[in-house]
Coordinates of C-alpha atoms in Angstrom, one line a residue:
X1 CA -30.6 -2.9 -3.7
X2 CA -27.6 -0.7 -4.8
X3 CA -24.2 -1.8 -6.2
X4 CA -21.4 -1.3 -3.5
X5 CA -19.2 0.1 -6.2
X6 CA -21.8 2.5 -8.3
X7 CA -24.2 3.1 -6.1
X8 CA -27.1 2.2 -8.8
X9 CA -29.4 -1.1 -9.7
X10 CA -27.2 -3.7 -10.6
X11 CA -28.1 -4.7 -14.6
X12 CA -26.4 -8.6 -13.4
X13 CA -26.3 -8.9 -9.8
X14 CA -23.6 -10.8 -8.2
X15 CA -22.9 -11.2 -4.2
X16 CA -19.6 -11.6 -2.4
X17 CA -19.4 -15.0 -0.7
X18 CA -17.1 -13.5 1.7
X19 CA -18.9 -10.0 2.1
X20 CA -22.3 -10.1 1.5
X21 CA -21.7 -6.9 -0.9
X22 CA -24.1 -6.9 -3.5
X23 CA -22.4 -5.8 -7.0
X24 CA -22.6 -5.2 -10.6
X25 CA -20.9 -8.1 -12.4
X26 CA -19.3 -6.5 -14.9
X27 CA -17.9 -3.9 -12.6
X28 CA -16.3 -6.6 -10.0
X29 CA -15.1 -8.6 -12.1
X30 CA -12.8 -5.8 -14.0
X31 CA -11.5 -4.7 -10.3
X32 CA -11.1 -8.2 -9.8
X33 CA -8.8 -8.8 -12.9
X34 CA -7.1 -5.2 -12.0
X35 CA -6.5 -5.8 -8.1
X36 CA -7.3 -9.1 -7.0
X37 CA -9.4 -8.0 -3.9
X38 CA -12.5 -6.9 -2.7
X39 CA -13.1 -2.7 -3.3
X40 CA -15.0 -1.8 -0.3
X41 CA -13.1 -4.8 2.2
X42 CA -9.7 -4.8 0.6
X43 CA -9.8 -9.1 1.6
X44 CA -8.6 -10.9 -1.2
X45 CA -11.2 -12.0 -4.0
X46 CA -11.5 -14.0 -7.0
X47 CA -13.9 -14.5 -9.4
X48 CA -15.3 -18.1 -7.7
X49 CA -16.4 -15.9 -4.4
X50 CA -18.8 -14.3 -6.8
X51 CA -22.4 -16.0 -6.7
X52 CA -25.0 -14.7 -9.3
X53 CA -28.3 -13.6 -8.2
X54 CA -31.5 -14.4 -10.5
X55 CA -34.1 -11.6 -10.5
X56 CA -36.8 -10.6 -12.0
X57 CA -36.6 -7.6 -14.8
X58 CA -35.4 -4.2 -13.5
X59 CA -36.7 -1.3 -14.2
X60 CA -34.6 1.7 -13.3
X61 CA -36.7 3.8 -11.1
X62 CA -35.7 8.2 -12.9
X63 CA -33.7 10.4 -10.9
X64 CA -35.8 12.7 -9.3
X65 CA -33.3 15.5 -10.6
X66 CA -34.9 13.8 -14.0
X67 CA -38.6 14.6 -13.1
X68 CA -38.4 18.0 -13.7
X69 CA -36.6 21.0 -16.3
X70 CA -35.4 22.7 -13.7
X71 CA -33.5 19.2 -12.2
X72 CA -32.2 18.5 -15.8
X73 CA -30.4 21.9 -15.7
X74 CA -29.0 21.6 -12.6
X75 CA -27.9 18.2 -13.2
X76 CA -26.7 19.8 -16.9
X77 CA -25.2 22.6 -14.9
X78 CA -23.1 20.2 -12.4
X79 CA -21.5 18.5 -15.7
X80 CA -20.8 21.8 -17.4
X81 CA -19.0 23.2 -14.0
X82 CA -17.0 19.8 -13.7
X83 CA -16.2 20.0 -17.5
X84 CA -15.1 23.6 -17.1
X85 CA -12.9 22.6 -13.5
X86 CA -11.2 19.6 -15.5
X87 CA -10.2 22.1 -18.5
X88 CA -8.9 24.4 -15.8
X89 CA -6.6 21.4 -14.2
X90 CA -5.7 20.2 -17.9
X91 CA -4.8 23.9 -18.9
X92 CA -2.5 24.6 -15.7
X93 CA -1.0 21.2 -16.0
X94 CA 0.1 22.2 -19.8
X95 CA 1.4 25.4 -18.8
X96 CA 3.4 23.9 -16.1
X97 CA 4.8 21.3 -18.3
X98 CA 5.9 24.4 -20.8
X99 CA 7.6 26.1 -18.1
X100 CA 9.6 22.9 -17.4
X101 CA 10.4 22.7 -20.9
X102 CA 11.5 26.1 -21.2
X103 CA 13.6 25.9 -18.1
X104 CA 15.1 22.7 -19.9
X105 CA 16.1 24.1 -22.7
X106 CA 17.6 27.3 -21.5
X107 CA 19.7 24.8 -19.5
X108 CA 20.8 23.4 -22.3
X109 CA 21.7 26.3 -24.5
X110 CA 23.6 27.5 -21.2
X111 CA 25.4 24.2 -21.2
X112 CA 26.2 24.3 -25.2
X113 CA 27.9 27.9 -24.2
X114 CA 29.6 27.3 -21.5
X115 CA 30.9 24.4 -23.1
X116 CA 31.9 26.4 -26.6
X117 CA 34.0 29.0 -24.2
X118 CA 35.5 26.0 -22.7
X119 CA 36.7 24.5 -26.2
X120 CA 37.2 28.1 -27.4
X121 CA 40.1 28.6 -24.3
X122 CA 41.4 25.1 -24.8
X123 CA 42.1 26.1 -28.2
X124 CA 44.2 28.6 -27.3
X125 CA 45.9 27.3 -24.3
X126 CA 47.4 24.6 -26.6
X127 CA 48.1 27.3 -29.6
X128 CA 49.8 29.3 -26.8
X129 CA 51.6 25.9 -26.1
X130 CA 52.6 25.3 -29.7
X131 CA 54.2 28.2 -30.1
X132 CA 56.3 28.5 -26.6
X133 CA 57.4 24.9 -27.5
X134 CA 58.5 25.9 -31.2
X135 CA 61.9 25.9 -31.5
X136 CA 64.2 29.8 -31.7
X137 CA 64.0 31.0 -35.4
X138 CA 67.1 29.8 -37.6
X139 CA 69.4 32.5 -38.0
X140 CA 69.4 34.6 -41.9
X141 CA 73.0 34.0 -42.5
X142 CA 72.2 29.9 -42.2
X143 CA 69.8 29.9 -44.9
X144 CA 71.2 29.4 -48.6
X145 CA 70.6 32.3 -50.4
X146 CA 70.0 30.3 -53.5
X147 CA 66.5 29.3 -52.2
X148 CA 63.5 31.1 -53.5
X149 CA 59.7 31.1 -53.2
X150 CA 57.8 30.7 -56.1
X151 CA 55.3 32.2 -58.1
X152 CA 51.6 33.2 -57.0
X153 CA 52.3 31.3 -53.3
X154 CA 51.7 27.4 -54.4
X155 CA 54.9 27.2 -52.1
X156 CA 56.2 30.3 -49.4
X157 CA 59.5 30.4 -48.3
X158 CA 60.6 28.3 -45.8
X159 CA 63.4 31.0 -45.1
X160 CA 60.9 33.1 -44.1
X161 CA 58.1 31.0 -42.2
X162 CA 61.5 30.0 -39.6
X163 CA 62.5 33.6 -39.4
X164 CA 58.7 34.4 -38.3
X165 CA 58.1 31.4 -36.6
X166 CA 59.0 32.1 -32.5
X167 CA 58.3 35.3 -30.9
X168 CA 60.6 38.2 -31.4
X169 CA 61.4 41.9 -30.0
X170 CA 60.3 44.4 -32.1
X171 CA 63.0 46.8 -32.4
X172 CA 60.5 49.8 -32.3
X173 CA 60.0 53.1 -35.0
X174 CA 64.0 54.6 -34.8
X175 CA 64.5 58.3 -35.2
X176 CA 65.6 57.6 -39.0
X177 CA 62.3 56.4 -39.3
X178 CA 60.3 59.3 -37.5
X179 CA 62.7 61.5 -39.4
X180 CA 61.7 60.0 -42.9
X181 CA 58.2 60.1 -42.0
X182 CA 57.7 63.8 -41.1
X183 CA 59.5 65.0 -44.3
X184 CA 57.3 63.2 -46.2
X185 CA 54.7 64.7 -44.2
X186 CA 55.8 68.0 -44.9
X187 CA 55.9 67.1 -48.7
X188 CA 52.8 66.5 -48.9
X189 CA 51.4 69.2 -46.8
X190 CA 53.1 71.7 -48.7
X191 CA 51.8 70.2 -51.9
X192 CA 48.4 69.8 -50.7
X193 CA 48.3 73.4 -50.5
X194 CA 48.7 74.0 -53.8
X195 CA 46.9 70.9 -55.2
X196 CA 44.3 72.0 -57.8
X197 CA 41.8 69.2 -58.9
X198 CA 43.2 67.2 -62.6
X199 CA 41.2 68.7 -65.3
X200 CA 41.1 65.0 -66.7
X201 CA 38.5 64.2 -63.7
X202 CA 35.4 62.5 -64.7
X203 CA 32.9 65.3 -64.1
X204 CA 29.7 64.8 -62.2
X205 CA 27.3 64.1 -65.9
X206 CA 29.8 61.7 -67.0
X207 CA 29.2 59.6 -63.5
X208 CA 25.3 60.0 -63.7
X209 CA 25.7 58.3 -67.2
X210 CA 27.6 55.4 -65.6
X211 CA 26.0 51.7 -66.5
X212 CA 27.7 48.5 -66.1
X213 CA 30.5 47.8 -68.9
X214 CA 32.0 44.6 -67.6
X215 CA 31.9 41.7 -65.3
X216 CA 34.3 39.6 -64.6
X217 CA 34.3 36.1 -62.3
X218 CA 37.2 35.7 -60.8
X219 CA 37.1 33.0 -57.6
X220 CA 35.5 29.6 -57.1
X221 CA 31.7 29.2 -57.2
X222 CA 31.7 27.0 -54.0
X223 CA 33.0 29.9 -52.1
X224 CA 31.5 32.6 -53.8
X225 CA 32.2 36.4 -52.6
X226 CA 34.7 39.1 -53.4
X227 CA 35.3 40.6 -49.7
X228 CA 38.2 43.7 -50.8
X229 CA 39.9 45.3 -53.7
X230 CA 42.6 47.7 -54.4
X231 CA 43.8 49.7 -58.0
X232 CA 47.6 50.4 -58.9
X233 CA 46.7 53.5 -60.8
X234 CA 50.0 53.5 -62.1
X235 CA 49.0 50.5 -64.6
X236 CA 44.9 50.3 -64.1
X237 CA 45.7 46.9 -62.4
X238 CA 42.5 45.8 -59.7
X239 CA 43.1 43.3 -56.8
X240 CA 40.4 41.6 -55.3
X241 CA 40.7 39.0 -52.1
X242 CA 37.9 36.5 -51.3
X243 CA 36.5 34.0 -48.8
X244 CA 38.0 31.1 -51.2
X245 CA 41.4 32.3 -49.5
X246 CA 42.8 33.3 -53.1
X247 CA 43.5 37.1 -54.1
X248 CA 43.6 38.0 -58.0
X249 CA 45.3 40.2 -59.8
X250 CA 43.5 41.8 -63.3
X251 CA 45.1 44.0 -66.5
X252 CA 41.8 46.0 -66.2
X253 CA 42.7 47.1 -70.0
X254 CA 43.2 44.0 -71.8
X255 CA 40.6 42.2 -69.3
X256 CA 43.0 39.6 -68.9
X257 CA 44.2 37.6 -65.4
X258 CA 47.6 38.4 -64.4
X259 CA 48.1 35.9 -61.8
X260 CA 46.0 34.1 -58.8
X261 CA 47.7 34.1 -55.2
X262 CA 47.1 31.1 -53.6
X263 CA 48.4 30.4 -50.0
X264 CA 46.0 31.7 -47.6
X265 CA 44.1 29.2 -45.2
X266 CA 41.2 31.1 -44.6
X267 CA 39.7 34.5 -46.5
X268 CA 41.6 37.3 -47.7
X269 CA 40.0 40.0 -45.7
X270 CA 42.3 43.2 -47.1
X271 CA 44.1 43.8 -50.5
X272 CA 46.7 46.7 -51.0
X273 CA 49.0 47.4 -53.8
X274 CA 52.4 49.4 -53.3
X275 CA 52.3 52.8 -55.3
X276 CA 56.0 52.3 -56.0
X277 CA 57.2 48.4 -57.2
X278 CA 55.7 45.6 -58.0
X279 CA 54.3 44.7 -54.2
X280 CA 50.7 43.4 -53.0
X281 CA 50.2 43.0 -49.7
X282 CA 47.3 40.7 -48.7
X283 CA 45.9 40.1 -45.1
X284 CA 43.8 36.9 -43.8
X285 CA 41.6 35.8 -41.3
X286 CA 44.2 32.6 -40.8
X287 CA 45.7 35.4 -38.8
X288 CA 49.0 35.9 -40.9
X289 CA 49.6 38.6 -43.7
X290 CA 52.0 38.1 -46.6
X291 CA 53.9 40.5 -49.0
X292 CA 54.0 39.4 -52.4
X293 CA 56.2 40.5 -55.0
X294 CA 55.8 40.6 -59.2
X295 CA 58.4 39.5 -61.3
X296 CA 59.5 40.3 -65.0
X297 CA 57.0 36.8 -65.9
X298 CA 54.1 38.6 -64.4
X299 CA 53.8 35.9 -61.5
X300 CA 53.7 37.0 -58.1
X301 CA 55.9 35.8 -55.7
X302 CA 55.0 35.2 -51.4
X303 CA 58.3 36.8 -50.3
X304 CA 57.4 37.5 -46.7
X305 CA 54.3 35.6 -44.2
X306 CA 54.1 37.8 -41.3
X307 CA 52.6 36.0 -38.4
X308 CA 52.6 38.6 -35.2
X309 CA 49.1 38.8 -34.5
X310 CA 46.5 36.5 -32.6
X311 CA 43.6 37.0 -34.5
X312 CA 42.4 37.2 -37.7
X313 CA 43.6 40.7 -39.6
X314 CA 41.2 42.5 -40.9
X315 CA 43.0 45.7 -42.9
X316 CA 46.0 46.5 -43.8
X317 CA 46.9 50.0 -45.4
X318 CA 50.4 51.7 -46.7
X319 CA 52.5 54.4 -45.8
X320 CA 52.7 57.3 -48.6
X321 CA 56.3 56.6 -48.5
X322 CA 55.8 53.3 -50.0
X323 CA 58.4 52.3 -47.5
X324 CA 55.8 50.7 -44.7
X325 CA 52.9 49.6 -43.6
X326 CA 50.3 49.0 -41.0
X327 CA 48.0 45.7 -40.4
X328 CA 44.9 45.5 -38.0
X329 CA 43.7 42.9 -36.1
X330 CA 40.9 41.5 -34.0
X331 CA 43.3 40.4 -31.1
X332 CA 43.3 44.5 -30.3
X333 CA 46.8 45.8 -32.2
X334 CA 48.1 47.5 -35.1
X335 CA 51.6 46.4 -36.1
X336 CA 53.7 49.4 -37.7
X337 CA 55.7 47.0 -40.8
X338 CA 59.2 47.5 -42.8
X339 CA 58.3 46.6 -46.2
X340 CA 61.4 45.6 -47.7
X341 CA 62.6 43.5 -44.9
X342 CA 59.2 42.6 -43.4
X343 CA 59.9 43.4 -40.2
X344 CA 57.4 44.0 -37.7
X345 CA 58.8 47.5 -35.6
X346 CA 56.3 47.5 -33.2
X347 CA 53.1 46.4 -32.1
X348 CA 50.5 48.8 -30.7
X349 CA 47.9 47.8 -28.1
X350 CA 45.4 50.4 -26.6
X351 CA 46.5 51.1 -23.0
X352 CA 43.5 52.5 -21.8
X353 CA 42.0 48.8 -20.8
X354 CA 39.5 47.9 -23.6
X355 CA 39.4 44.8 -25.4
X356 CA 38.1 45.5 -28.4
X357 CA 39.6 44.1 -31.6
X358 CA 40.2 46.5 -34.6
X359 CA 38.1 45.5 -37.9
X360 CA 39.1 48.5 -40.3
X361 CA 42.6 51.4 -40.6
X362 CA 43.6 53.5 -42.9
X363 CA 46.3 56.0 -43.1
X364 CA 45.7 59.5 -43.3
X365 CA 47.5 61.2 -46.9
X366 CA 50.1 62.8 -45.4
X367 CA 51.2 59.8 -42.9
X368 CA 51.8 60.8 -39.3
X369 CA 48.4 59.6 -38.5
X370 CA 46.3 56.3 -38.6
X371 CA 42.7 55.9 -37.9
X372 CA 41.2 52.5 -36.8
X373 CA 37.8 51.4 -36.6
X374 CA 36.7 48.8 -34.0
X375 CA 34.4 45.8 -33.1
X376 CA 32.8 48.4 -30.4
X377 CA 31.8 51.2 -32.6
X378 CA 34.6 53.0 -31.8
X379 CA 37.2 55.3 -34.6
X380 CA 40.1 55.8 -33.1
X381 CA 43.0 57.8 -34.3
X382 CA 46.9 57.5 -33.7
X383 CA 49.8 59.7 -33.8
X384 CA 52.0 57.3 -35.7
X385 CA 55.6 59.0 -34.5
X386 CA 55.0 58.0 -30.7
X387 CA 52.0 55.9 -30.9
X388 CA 49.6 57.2 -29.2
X389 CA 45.6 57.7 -29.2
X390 CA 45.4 61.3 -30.0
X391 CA 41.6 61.0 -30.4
X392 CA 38.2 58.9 -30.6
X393 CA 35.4 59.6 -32.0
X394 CA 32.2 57.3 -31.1
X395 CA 28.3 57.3 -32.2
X396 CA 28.4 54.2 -34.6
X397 CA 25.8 51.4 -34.2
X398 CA 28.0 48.0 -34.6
X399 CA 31.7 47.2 -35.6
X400 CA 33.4 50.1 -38.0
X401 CA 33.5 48.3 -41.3
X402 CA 35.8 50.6 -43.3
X403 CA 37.6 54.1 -43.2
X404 CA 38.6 56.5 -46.0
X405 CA 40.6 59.9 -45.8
X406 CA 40.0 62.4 -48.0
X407 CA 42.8 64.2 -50.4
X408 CA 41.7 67.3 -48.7
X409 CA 43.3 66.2 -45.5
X410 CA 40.7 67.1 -43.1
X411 CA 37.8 64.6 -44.0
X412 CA 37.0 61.8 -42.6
X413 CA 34.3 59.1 -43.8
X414 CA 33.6 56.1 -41.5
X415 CA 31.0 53.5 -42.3
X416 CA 29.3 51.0 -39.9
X417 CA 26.0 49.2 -39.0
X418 CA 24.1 52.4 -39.1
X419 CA 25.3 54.3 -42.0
X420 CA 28.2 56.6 -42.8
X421 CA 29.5 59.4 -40.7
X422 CA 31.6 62.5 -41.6
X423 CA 34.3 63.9 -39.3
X424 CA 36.4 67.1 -39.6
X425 CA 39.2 66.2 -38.2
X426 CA 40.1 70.3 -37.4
X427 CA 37.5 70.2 -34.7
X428 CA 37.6 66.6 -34.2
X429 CA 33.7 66.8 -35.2
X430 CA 30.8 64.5 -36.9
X431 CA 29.3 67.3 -39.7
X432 CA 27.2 65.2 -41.8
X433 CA 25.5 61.6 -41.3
X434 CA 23.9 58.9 -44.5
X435 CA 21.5 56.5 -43.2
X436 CA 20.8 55.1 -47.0
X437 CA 19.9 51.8 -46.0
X438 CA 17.5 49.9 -43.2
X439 CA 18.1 48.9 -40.0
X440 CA 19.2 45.5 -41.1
X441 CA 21.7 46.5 -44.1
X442 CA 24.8 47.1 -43.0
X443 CA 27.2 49.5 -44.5
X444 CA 30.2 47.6 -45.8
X445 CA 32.3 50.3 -47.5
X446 CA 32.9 53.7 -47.8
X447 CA 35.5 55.2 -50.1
X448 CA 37.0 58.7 -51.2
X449 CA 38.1 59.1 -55.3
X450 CA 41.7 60.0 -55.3
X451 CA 40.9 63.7 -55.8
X452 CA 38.6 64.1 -52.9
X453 CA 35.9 65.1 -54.8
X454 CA 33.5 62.3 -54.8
X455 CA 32.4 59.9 -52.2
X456 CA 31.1 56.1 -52.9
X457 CA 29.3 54.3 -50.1
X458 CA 28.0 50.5 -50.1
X459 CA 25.5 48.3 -48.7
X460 CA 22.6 46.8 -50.4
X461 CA 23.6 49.5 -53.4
X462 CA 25.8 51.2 -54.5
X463 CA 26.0 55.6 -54.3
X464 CA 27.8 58.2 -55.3
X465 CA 27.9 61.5 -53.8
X466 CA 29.7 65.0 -54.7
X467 CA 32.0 65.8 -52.3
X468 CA 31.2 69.7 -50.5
X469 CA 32.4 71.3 -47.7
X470 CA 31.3 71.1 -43.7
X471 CA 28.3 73.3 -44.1
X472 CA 27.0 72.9 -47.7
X473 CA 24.8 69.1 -48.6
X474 CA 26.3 66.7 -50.1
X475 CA 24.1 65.3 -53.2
X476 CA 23.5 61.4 -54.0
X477 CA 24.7 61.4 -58.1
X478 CA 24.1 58.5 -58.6
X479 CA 22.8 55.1 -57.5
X480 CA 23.8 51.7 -58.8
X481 CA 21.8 48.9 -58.3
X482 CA 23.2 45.6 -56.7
X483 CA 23.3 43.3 -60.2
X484 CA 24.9 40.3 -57.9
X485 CA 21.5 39.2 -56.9
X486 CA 22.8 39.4 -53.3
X487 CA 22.0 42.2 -51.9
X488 CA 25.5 42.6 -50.6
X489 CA 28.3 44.7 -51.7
X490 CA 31.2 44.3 -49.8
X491 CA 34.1 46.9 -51.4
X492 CA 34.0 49.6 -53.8
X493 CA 36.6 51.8 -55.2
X494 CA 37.4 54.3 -57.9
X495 CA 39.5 54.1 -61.0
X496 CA 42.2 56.2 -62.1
X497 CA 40.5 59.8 -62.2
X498 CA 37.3 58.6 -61.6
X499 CA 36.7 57.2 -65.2
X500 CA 35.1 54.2 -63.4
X501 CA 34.0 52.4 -60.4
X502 CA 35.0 48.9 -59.4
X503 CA 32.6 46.9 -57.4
X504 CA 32.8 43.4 -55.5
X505 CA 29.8 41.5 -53.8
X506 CA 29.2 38.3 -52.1
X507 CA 29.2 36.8 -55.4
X508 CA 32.2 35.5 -57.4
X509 CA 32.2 38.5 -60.3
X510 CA 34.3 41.7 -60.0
X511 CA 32.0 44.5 -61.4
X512 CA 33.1 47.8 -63.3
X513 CA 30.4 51.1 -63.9
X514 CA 31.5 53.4 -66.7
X515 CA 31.2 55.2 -69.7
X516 CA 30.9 52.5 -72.8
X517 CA 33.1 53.0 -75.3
X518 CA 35.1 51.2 -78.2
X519 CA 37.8 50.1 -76.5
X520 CA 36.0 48.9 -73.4
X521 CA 36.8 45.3 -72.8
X522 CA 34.1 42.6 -73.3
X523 CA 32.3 41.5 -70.2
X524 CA 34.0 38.1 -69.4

């Protein structure tokens, strides 16, 4: 006889009391610890229903699938088939169970955005709260006129935070203005014309010999990275802003620090000295930009914070009048500025519907026109006397990360996520396109020498090229390797007739390439 439960010759035969079912004991008495009842019936059963059978010594007759080779390999075949159907099941359980998993977790980085966007528009809700809620600016006349700001920003004015605390009408560019402007324009113009290039310009040999002459670190080490720079030709003085929020002025002769301009919240995204005076001007991402100004002690001090934008500003540039100036933003304006009075007479937003914050401006030598680069690949330029878009020119891969015009008046170099583009601004064409880097390495600067004749671009490296006309190539001079060790350079700029080249990276140390000579000052 069988067991009821494997259908083979019991080893230990034991009978139901209540059934009559014949079983193996070792089977039973597991189902009966398990369930408590009888497998085939389902009646209740314990362990003292079980009665023991005494036989003789089984023998265990083969399978008749055994008696034979061609049995065994079917019976081998049956297990290899059910072996292959239970990988099957296991392998479409797995892939279900990934699917879940995936669908899981693309609900939860859905979820993690959403809820970002949400915090994101909170944030601004109650900043646009805050500032309906702040009381009307003090009037100038209440304000003692013995209070002062001091040096390098450690405190700003509270005469002026008040006066640029609520919101305020701009009072727009007046006809005086306008007037002002286009003379100057015509100045320039007319002495454009005649401009012949300073015979005391580095020539091309002397910038093919250039090395590195001096290094010199400037901001803290735990936020490394020198992110713009400007030179006041005038007295070979270099400003450099950086993610520690501090800007730094440097006596590039004696190699000395003139003064560090503390005040900033966030990085200094933009540096730019006044031609005429003793002015910096220094734009943040904390969304505010400040005009400093040097006195006889060599400290700097915040005279003006300038707070009409919503997002961080990203450039600011001056008028060739010396007289104003224009900042960029990422909430989508350009603010046209008085400089002495640092008043904001007007704000410019494109009308045409897109929302695209600007990340770059510059403007053009003879001042009646700005260009702006933006988060969408776009370079846009401005009539500055009405304010209008009087042109765009598009085919840059990512955000435009600097502008330079050139001397000549009718170049145009833009840089961005692809390279460097040329426009000619008389048929509103791109001529010439660099592609010196991969796909991955950005292009973070891109700068004319004051003459117009050469043209320094910045990435991963840093090159020089000679400056020719629409038609005729423009030659790489020179190539300077990135000695920061981080494969970043983030602003470039030429000295006072090309004579040398300052660099800044996403390290802490202001670089210069030049000519070695005796009085060179030591590397710092």
């Amino acid at each position: 006889m069988n067991c009821s439960i494997s259908g083979e010759v019991p080893e230990d035969p034991v009978v139901s009391k209540k059934s009559g079912l014949l079983f193996e004991k070792r089977l039973i008495e597991t189902h009966i610890a398990d369930y408590g009842k009888c497998p085939i019936t389902g009646e209740p059963l314990t362990l003292d229903d079980l009665v023991p059978i005494k036989t003789g010594k089984i023998v265990k007759p083969r399978p008749v699938q055994a008696a034979s080779i061609p049995g065994m390999l079917g019976m081998f075949q049956n297990e290899w088939d059910g072996l292959m159907l239970s990988n099957f099941a296991l392998e479409q359980q797995l892939h279900t169970a990934r699917q879940e998993l995936s669908h899981a977790l693309y609900q939860h980085d859905a979820a993690c955005r959403v809820i970002a966007r949400l915090k994101k528009e909170r944030d601004e809700a109650r900043s646009l709260l805050a500032t309906a809620e702040r009381p009307f600016p003090v009037s100038a006349n209440a304000i003692p006129a013995n209070v002062s700001g001091l040096s390098n920003g450690k405190r700003a004015a509270e005469d002026d935070e008040m006066a640029h605390g609520g919101k305020k009408m701009h009072p727009g560019i007046t006809s005086a203005i306008i007037s002002e402007l286009t003379d100057c324009n015509a100045a320039l113009s007319q002495q454009r014309k005649k401009r012949q290039i300073s015979t005391t310009l580095a020539p091309v040999e002397s910038i093919e010999a250039y090395t590195q002459i001096s290094s010199h670190p400037f901001h803290k080490t735990n936020k490394p990275g020198i992110i713009s720079l400007d030179i006041l030709y005038s007295k070979d003085l270099i400003a450099t802003g950086g993610i520690d929020m501090n800007a730094v002025i440097f006596d590039r002769p004696s190699g000395q620090i003139l003064s560090t301009l503390s005040g900033h919240s966030k990085k200094v995204t933009s540096v730019k000295f006044v031609a005429q005076g003793e002015s910096l001007l220094t734009s943040s991402a904390d969304k505010t930009v400040r005009v400093w100004q040097g006195s006889e002690d060599g400290n700097y001090n915040c005279k003006h914070i300038l707070r009409d934008h919503t997002a961080e500003v990203q450039a600011v540039t001056v008028h060739a009048t010396n007289n104003y100036f224009v900042t960029a933003s990422l909430d989508g304006t350009w603010c046209f500025y008085d400089l002495s009075s640092g008043t904001c007479l007007t704000q410019v937003a494109d009308t045409s519907g897109s929302s695209e914050g600007y990340t770059s401006a510059a403007f053009h030598p003879d001042g009646l026109i700005i260009g702006t680069g933006t988060t969408d690949a776009l370079v846009k330029i401005w009539d500055v006397k009405n304010q209008s878009n009087v042109a765009k020119f598009d085919g840059h891969t990512g955000s435009v990360t600097a502008i330079s015009f050139s001397e000549n008046g009718y170049f145009l170099a833009t840089a961005a996520h692809d390279g460097v583009k040329l426009w000619d601004l008389r048929k509103l064409k791109n001529f010439r396109n660099f592609a010196p880097y991969d796909s991955e390495t950005p292009t973070n600067s891109v700068e004319f020498d004051h003459s117009g004749s050469y043209l320094a671009v910045a990435g991963s490296d840093i090159r020089i090229y000679q400056v020719a006309n629409v038609k005729s190539e423009w030659n790489c001079i020179k190539t300077f390797p990135d000695l920061s060790g981080t494969g970043k350079v983030t602003c470039v700029k030429f000295g006072p007739d090309s004579k040398y080249i300052a660099v800044g990276s996403m390290d802490r140390n202001l670089r210069i390439f030049g000519q070695p000579s005796e009085d060179t000052p030591t590397e710092s």
